[in-house]
Amino acid sequence: MDTAGCNSTSGTVSVTGEQAQISVGGHMLDVAAAYRLRRFLCYGSEGATYTSKAPPLAMERALTLIQLIEEGLGCAVVEEIRRFVLEGRAVRPNSALFALALCSQQPDDKTKRAAFRAVKDVCCTPSQIFTLIQYKKELKEGMKCGMWGRALRKAVANWYNNQDPMVLAQSVTKCKHKAGWSHQDLMRLSHMKPANEAVALIIKYITKGWKEVHVAYAEKENPEEVVKVLAYLEAVEKAKHSADEAEVRHLIEEHGLEREQIQTNHLKSKEVWKALLKEMPLATLIQHLGKMTADEILTPGGSDTEAICERILNETILEKTRLHPFSVMVAMENYKRGHSNRGKLKWVPDGAVVQALDKAFYQSLTKVKPTGKRFVVGVDISASLSSIVLGSSVSAVTAAAVMCMVFTRTEADTQVLVFSEGAVVPVTLSPDMSLMQVAAELIKVPAGSTDCALPILWASENEKPVDIFIIFTNNETWFGKANPAEALRSYRQVGAAESMAGKVL
């Protein structure tokens, strides 16, 4: 499924002559350039179409970003990357990592310095720092420039040194390598010097292993912070080599070890899973409900099943996790299916778990924050609406219904339209409607060919003021008198002309 539309903007917008501008990173940019930059940071493409399959990231897909840097606006671009990550606005975080890597490879010193300063904010996990380094390597080969200079070595060293030692110990033991890079690689290439004794302990563990750490610190009088890190790393090592399920469960409960730190053979144990469940993040938990049911960790009426349902329905946890309603829906549909996409894993869905996920879906709809913009949401009801969304077991009509519910329950000014081959029908959706009722409303109109320009043309003909068009379709082709891009351009021009006329009057 694709969505096509014009992006919302945040910041101060002004009009100079005929050119609208918007504030980005403290600089005024052309609105069109700002839209393209934000689209790339959000989902990896400067075009107005979001596809369920991520496009490959490459320099030719970030032409606006490169143009802004060449115009001397590199620092504004870096600040926008940083803001997108800190505010959680990126749908695909690798887009921001690629953009930051691109900024750090530029010849402009100010842009490079700003990019390296932003590494600590943009890269929150080892996985992200590894991915950033790999993007820099790939760009280096295409741009014929250096990579491991003093600035990168300092940025990598600061990434490790600026973290809380216990958080760092957890991170490096959960994610040891990715994208062809490991912590040992980064230690060697950055020539890192630890900022304190606790970090020095962790670096020694990464580069020399547990035995040398134990010999060096076991008999010493260590500061309290070092003692905590040492105890945690010892627990990780014991869990790695223990054959005793009871001991592993005790280590998980006492030290808060996570699934990634447990050996595969222990992940077949009910007792180990029960210990992991107590602190498992909600997003991870709902992804593994099928396995836990197949392994009989979750049983009908069981205490563990009841505890998991309570966690799924905990509104505080749901809000803190920031699970999107569509993510909850996908987890529910995957669980209800009773088997995995790959492999032979099968299970009988538990009714209480399904009911908890269903309630959590409706609760999550209330956690989405409104933008205050005026929306037109167009749903393509062509015959292909019955197809399945890539990477899930959710039908296209269900996905469209979920997103329509998100907008109609969040944004006060939202008009939903269903369209197909010359027909555009406004749909009224009330907040008390169920998902099934919304889906039924969307498919009342007979299906036909796709024409993605229709919602925009409808808004023009009805003089409907719209800030954002969102069009749900799994077919980007158009069928009709107007190209969607041309229709959108005409709509914007008319709106801009009316706005200027209003100011004159």
mmCIF file of N, CA, C and O in Angstrom, residues 92-156:
data_model
loop_
_atom_site.group_PDB
_atom_site.id
_atom_site.type_symbol
_atom_site.label_atom_id
_atom_site.label_comp_id
_atom_site.label_asym_id
_atom_site.label_seq_id
_atom_site.Cartn_x
_atom_site.Cartn_y
_atom_site.Cartn_z
ATOM 1 N N ARG A 92 11.336 5.611 9.026
ATOM 2 C CA ARG A 92 12.456 4.697 8.788
ATOM 3 C C ARG A 92 13.737 5.390 9.278
ATOM 4 O O ARG A 92 14.286 6.253 8.596
ATOM 5 N N PRO A 93 14.236 5.003 10.465
ATOM 6 C CA PRO A 93 15.377 5.708 11.062
ATOM 7 C C PRO A 93 16.649 5.675 10.227
ATOM 8 O O PRO A 93 17.494 6.558 10.348
ATOM 9 N N ASN A 94 16.803 4.672 9.364
ATOM 10 C CA ASN A 94 18.015 4.603 8.546
ATOM 11 C C ASN A 94 18.131 5.783 7.584
ATOM 12 O O ASN A 94 19.238 6.134 7.162
ATOM 13 N N SER A 95 17.016 6.405 7.232
ATOM 14 C CA SER A 95 17.051 7.568 6.345
ATOM 15 C C SER A 95 17.818 8.711 6.995
ATOM 16 O O SER A 95 18.646 9.368 6.348
ATOM 17 N N ALA A 96 17.562 8.945 8.277
ATOM 18 C CA ALA A 96 18.270 10.009 9.000
ATOM 19 C C ALA A 96 19.747 9.656 9.162
ATOM 20 O O ALA A 96 20.616 10.536 9.089
ATOM 21 N N LEU A 97 20.045 8.377 9.374
ATOM 22 C CA LEU A 97 21.436 7.949 9.514
ATOM 23 C C LEU A 97 22.206 8.160 8.213
ATOM 24 O O LEU A 97 23.349 8.619 8.217
ATOM 25 N N PHE A 98 21.553 7.817 7.093
ATOM 26 C CA PHE A 98 22.189 8.020 5.792
ATOM 27 C C PHE A 98 22.422 9.511 5.542
ATOM 28 O O PHE A 98 23.498 9.910 5.072
ATOM 29 N N ALA A 99 21.429 10.330 5.869
ATOM 30 C CA ALA A 99 21.549 11.782 5.666
ATOM 31 C C ALA A 99 22.676 12.354 6.510
ATOM 32 O O ALA A 99 23.448 13.210 6.046
ATOM 33 N N LEU A 100 22.792 11.888 7.763
ATOM 34 C CA LEU A 100 23.867 12.379 8.635
ATOM 35 C C LEU A 100 25.230 11.933 8.111
ATOM 36 O O LEU A 100 26.199 12.706 8.130
ATOM 37 N N ALA A 101 25.320 10.689 7.625
ATOM 38 C CA ALA A 101 26.570 10.202 7.043
ATOM 39 C C ALA A 101 26.956 11.049 5.829
ATOM 40 O O ALA A 101 28.130 11.404 5.652
ATOM 41 N N LEU A 102 25.969 11.403 5.020
ATOM 42 C CA LEU A 102 26.217 12.225 3.832
ATOM 43 C C LEU A 102 26.727 13.614 4.222
ATOM 44 O O LEU A 102 27.668 14.148 3.621
ATOM 45 N N CYS A 103 26.122 14.198 5.254
ATOM 46 C CA CYS A 103 26.566 15.512 5.737
ATOM 47 C C CYS A 103 28.005 15.445 6.262
ATOM 48 O O CYS A 103 28.797 16.374 6.055
ATOM 49 N N SER A 104 28.333 14.345 6.941
ATOM 50 C CA SER A 104 29.672 14.228 7.534
ATOM 51 C C SER A 104 30.759 14.004 6.497
ATOM 52 O O SER A 104 31.950 14.139 6.800
ATOM 53 N N GLN A 105 30.379 13.661 5.256
ATOM 54 C CA GLN A 105 31.355 13.418 4.191
ATOM 55 C C GLN A 105 31.548 14.638 3.282
ATOM 56 O O GLN A 105 32.289 14.575 2.317
ATOM 57 N N GLN A 106 30.877 15.733 3.604
ATOM 58 C CA GLN A 106 30.938 16.917 2.756
ATOM 59 C C GLN A 106 32.239 17.693 2.972
ATOM 60 O O GLN A 106 32.809 17.675 4.060
ATOM 61 N N PRO A 107 32.713 18.422 1.958
ATOM 62 C CA PRO A 107 33.939 19.225 2.113
ATOM 63 C C PRO A 107 33.762 20.450 3.005
ATOM 64 O O PRO A 107 34.740 20.983 3.523
ATOM 65 N N ASP A 108 32.512 20.895 3.201
ATOM 66 C CA ASP A 108 32.257 22.077 4.033
ATOM 67 C C ASP A 108 32.520 21.754 5.502
ATOM 68 O O ASP A 108 31.872 20.880 6.091
ATOM 69 N N ASP A 109 33.461 22.448 6.126
ATOM 70 C CA ASP A 109 33.876 22.139 7.499
ATOM 71 C C ASP A 109 32.751 22.339 8.510
ATOM 72 O O ASP A 109 32.589 21.557 9.450
ATOM 73 N N LYS A 110 31.962 23.416 8.346
ATOM 74 C CA LYS A 110 30.872 23.673 9.300
ATOM 75 C C LYS A 110 29.846 22.552 9.281
ATOM 76 O O LYS A 110 29.355 22.125 10.332
ATOM 77 N N THR A 111 29.512 22.076 8.086
ATOM 78 C CA THR A 111 28.541 20.979 7.972
ATOM 79 C C THR A 111 29.095 19.715 8.609
ATOM 80 O O THR A 111 28.390 19.012 9.342
ATOM 81 N N LYS A 112 30.365 19.419 8.341
ATOM 82 C CA LYS A 112 30.980 18.221 8.914
ATOM 83 C C LYS A 112 31.008 18.282 10.437
ATOM 84 O O LYS A 112 30.667 17.310 11.113
ATOM 85 N N ARG A 113 31.413 19.417 10.985
ATOM 86 C CA ARG A 113 31.479 19.543 12.443
ATOM 87 C C ARG A 113 30.095 19.387 13.071
ATOM 88 O O ARG A 113 29.936 18.719 14.107
ATOM 89 N N ALA A 114 29.097 20.011 12.453
ATOM 90 C CA ALA A 114 27.723 19.888 12.969
ATOM 91 C C ALA A 114 27.252 18.442 12.919
ATOM 92 O O ALA A 114 26.598 17.953 13.851
ATOM 93 N N ALA A 115 27.596 17.737 11.828
ATOM 94 C CA ALA A 115 27.189 16.337 11.683
ATOM 95 C C ALA A 115 27.816 15.464 12.758
ATOM 96 O O ALA A 115 27.133 14.633 13.379
ATOM 97 N N PHE A 116 29.094 15.648 13.019
ATOM 98 C CA PHE A 116 29.766 14.826 14.027
ATOM 99 C C PHE A 116 29.265 15.143 15.436
ATOM 100 O O PHE A 116 29.174 14.252 16.282
ATOM 101 N N ARG A 117 28.915 16.416 15.683
ATOM 102 C CA ARG A 117 28.347 16.763 16.997
ATOM 103 C C ARG A 117 26.992 16.103 17.200
ATOM 104 O O ARG A 117 26.594 15.809 18.341
ATOM 105 N N ALA A 118 26.253 15.876 16.104
ATOM 106 C CA ALA A 118 24.898 15.317 16.200
ATOM 107 C C ALA A 118 24.882 13.808 16.352
ATOM 108 O O ALA A 118 23.828 13.229 16.641
ATOM 109 N N VAL A 119 26.031 13.155 16.190
ATOM 110 C CA VAL A 119 26.074 11.685 16.251
ATOM 111 C C VAL A 119 25.509 11.168 17.571
ATOM 112 O O VAL A 119 24.738 10.207 17.613
ATOM 113 N N LYS A 120 25.855 11.811 18.676
ATOM 114 C CA LYS A 120 25.411 11.334 19.994
ATOM 115 C C LYS A 120 23.901 11.406 20.159
ATOM 116 O O LYS A 120 23.309 10.638 20.943
ATOM 117 N N ASP A 121 23.236 12.328 19.430
ATOM 118 C CA ASP A 121 21.783 12.463 19.522
ATOM 119 C C ASP A 121 21.054 11.571 18.520
ATOM 120 O O ASP A 121 19.977 11.054 18.809
ATOM 121 N N VAL A 122 21.643 11.409 17.343
ATOM 122 C CA VAL A 122 20.982 10.655 16.279
ATOM 123 C C VAL A 122 21.166 9.149 16.452
ATOM 124 O O VAL A 122 20.258 8.367 16.166
ATOM 125 N N CYS A 123 22.328 8.739 16.933
ATOM 126 C CA CYS A 123 22.611 7.310 17.129
ATOM 127 C C CYS A 123 22.366 6.946 18.591
ATOM 128 O O CYS A 123 23.195 7.242 19.460
ATOM 129 N N CYS A 124 21.241 6.313 18.847
ATOM 130 C CA CYS A 124 20.872 5.977 20.231
ATOM 131 C C CYS A 124 21.294 4.567 20.622
ATOM 132 O O CYS A 124 21.345 4.244 21.818
ATOM 133 N N THR A 125 21.585 3.706 19.659
ATOM 134 C CA THR A 125 21.915 2.316 19.922
ATOM 135 C C THR A 125 23.160 1.904 19.141
ATOM 136 O O THR A 125 23.523 2.560 18.153
ATOM 137 N N PRO A 126 23.825 0.810 19.560
ATOM 138 C CA PRO A 126 24.961 0.306 18.777
ATOM 139 C C PRO A 126 24.580 0.006 17.335
ATOM 140 O O PRO A 126 25.355 0.263 16.413
ATOM 141 N N SER A 127 23.383 -0.530 17.134
ATOM 142 C CA SER A 127 22.920 -0.837 15.783
ATOM 143 C C SER A 127 22.966 0.402 14.897
ATOM 144 O O SER A 127 23.375 0.344 13.727
ATOM 145 N N GLN A 128 22.580 1.547 15.442
ATOM 146 C CA GLN A 128 22.546 2.781 14.667
ATOM 147 C C GLN A 128 23.941 3.329 14.403
ATOM 148 O O GLN A 128 24.219 3.832 13.312
ATOM 149 N N ILE A 129 24.855 3.228 15.375
ATOM 150 C CA ILE A 129 26.214 3.720 15.137
ATOM 151 C C ILE A 129 26.913 2.839 14.111
ATOM 152 O O ILE A 129 27.655 3.317 13.250
ATOM 153 N N PHE A 130 26.663 1.523 14.155
ATOM 154 C CA PHE A 130 27.233 0.620 13.149
ATOM 155 C C PHE A 130 26.701 0.955 11.750
ATOM 156 O O PHE A 130 27.453 0.983 10.775
ATOM 157 N N THR A 131 25.386 1.207 11.671
ATOM 158 C CA THR A 131 24.769 1.521 10.375
ATOM 159 C C THR A 131 25.316 2.834 9.820
ATOM 160 O O THR A 131 25.583 2.957 8.621
ATOM 161 N N LEU A 132 25.485 3.838 10.688
ATOM 162 C CA LEU A 132 26.050 5.120 10.268
ATOM 163 C C LEU A 132 27.457 4.930 9.685
ATOM 164 O O LEU A 132 27.781 5.478 8.625
ATOM 165 N N ILE A 133 28.281 4.143 10.373
ATOM 166 C CA ILE A 133 29.654 3.907 9.911
ATOM 167 C C ILE A 133 29.646 3.200 8.556
ATOM 168 O O ILE A 133 30.439 3.526 7.662
ATOM 169 N N GLN A 134 28.730 2.248 8.371
ATOM 170 C CA GLN A 134 28.655 1.543 7.097
ATOM 171 C C GLN A 134 28.238 2.482 5.963
ATOM 172 O O GLN A 134 28.784 2.411 4.856
ATOM 173 N N TYR A 135 27.279 3.363 6.243
ATOM 174 C CA TYR A 135 26.883 4.345 5.217
ATOM 175 C C TYR A 135 28.061 5.242 4.851
ATOM 176 O O TYR A 135 28.258 5.571 3.671
ATOM 177 N N LYS A 136 28.853 5.631 5.845
ATOM 178 C CA LYS A 136 30.021 6.457 5.567
ATOM 179 C C LYS A 136 31.014 5.707 4.683
ATOM 180 O O LYS A 136 31.621 6.285 3.775
ATOM 181 N N LYS A 137 31.175 4.429 4.933
ATOM 182 C CA LYS A 137 32.084 3.619 4.113
ATOM 183 C C LYS A 137 31.600 3.561 2.663
ATOM 184 O O LYS A 137 32.383 3.719 1.722
ATOM 185 N N GLU A 138 30.295 3.335 2.487
ATOM 186 C CA GLU A 138 29.732 3.250 1.137
ATOM 187 C C GLU A 138 29.846 4.593 0.413
ATOM 188 O O GLU A 138 30.167 4.645 -0.785
ATOM 189 N N LEU A 139 29.591 5.689 1.124
ATOM 190 C CA LEU A 139 29.689 7.016 0.520
ATOM 191 C C LEU A 139 31.127 7.378 0.194
ATOM 192 O O LEU A 139 31.408 8.040 -0.815
ATOM 193 N N LYS A 140 32.053 6.951 1.031
ATOM 194 C CA LYS A 140 33.476 7.233 0.803
ATOM 195 C C LYS A 140 33.935 6.678 -0.544
ATOM 196 O O LYS A 140 34.653 7.328 -1.294
ATOM 197 N N GLU A 141 33.460 5.476 -0.844
ATOM 198 C CA GLU A 141 33.863 4.842 -2.092
ATOM 199 C C GLU A 141 33.319 5.591 -3.296
ATOM 200 O O GLU A 141 33.987 5.708 -4.332
ATOM 201 N N GLY A 142 32.091 6.135 -3.188
ATOM 202 C CA GLY A 142 31.499 6.859 -4.304
ATOM 203 C C GLY A 142 31.978 8.294 -4.419
ATOM 204 O O GLY A 142 32.073 8.850 -5.512
ATOM 205 N N MET A 143 32.317 8.910 -3.260
ATOM 206 C CA MET A 143 32.712 10.316 -3.245
ATOM 207 C C MET A 143 34.226 10.506 -3.288
ATOM 208 O O MET A 143 34.725 11.626 -3.374
ATOM 209 N N LYS A 144 34.967 9.395 -3.199
ATOM 210 C CA LYS A 144 36.433 9.433 -3.246
ATOM 211 C C LYS A 144 37.000 10.393 -2.196
ATOM 212 O O LYS A 144 37.752 11.316 -2.491
ATOM 213 N N CYS A 145 36.572 10.161 -0.955
ATOM 214 C CA CYS A 145 37.064 10.983 0.139
ATOM 215 C C CYS A 145 37.457 10.087 1.306
ATOM 216 O O CYS A 145 37.170 8.887 1.307
ATOM 217 N N GLY A 146 38.113 10.665 2.300
ATOM 218 C CA GLY A 146 38.553 9.888 3.452
ATOM 219 C C GLY A 146 37.409 9.545 4.380
ATOM 220 O O GLY A 146 36.263 9.925 4.162
ATOM 221 N N MET A 147 37.748 8.803 5.458
ATOM 222 C CA MET A 147 36.692 8.379 6.377
ATOM 223 C C MET A 147 37.151 8.469 7.831
ATOM 224 O O MET A 147 36.605 9.223 8.608
ATOM 225 N N TRP A 148 38.180 7.704 8.201
ATOM 226 C CA TRP A 148 38.567 7.632 9.605
ATOM 227 C C TRP A 148 39.548 8.753 9.970
ATOM 228 O O TRP A 148 40.673 8.520 10.376
ATOM 229 N N GLY A 149 39.085 9.984 9.834
ATOM 230 C CA GLY A 149 39.878 11.128 10.260
ATOM 231 C C GLY A 149 39.678 11.402 11.747
ATOM 232 O O GLY A 149 38.946 10.706 12.452
ATOM 233 N N ARG A 150 40.288 12.470 12.220
ATOM 234 C CA ARG A 150 40.215 12.791 13.642
ATOM 235 C C ARG A 150 38.788 13.078 14.098
ATOM 236 O O ARG A 150 38.393 12.700 15.207
ATOM 237 N N ALA A 151 37.988 13.715 13.245
ATOM 238 C CA ALA A 151 36.619 14.079 13.634
ATOM 239 C C ALA A 151 35.762 12.842 13.882
ATOM 240 O O ALA A 151 35.006 12.777 14.868
ATOM 241 N N LEU A 152 35.859 11.842 13.006
ATOM 242 C CA LEU A 152 35.075 10.622 13.200
ATOM 243 C C LEU A 152 35.571 9.841 14.409
ATOM 244 O O LEU A 152 34.769 9.319 15.192
ATOM 245 N N ARG A 153 36.889 9.776 14.579
ATOM 246 C CA ARG A 153 37.427 9.064 15.743
ATOM 247 C C ARG A 153 36.921 9.700 17.035
ATOM 248 O O ARG A 153 36.537 9.003 17.981
ATOM 249 N N LYS A 154 36.884 11.031 17.069
ATOM 250 C CA LYS A 154 36.404 11.734 18.262
ATOM 251 C C LYS A 154 34.911 11.493 18.476
ATOM 252 O O LYS A 154 34.461 11.280 19.616
ATOM 253 N N ALA A 155 34.129 11.517 17.388
ATOM 254 C CA ALA A 155 32.682 11.315 17.502
ATOM 255 C C ALA A 155 32.364 9.914 18.027
ATOM 256 O O ALA A 155 31.475 9.747 18.881
ATOM 257 N N VAL A 156 33.081 8.906 17.533
ATOM 258 C CA VAL A 156 32.860 7.526 17.993
ATOM 259 C C VAL A 156 33.271 7.390 19.460
ATOM 260 O O VAL A 156 32.546 6.785 20.272
#
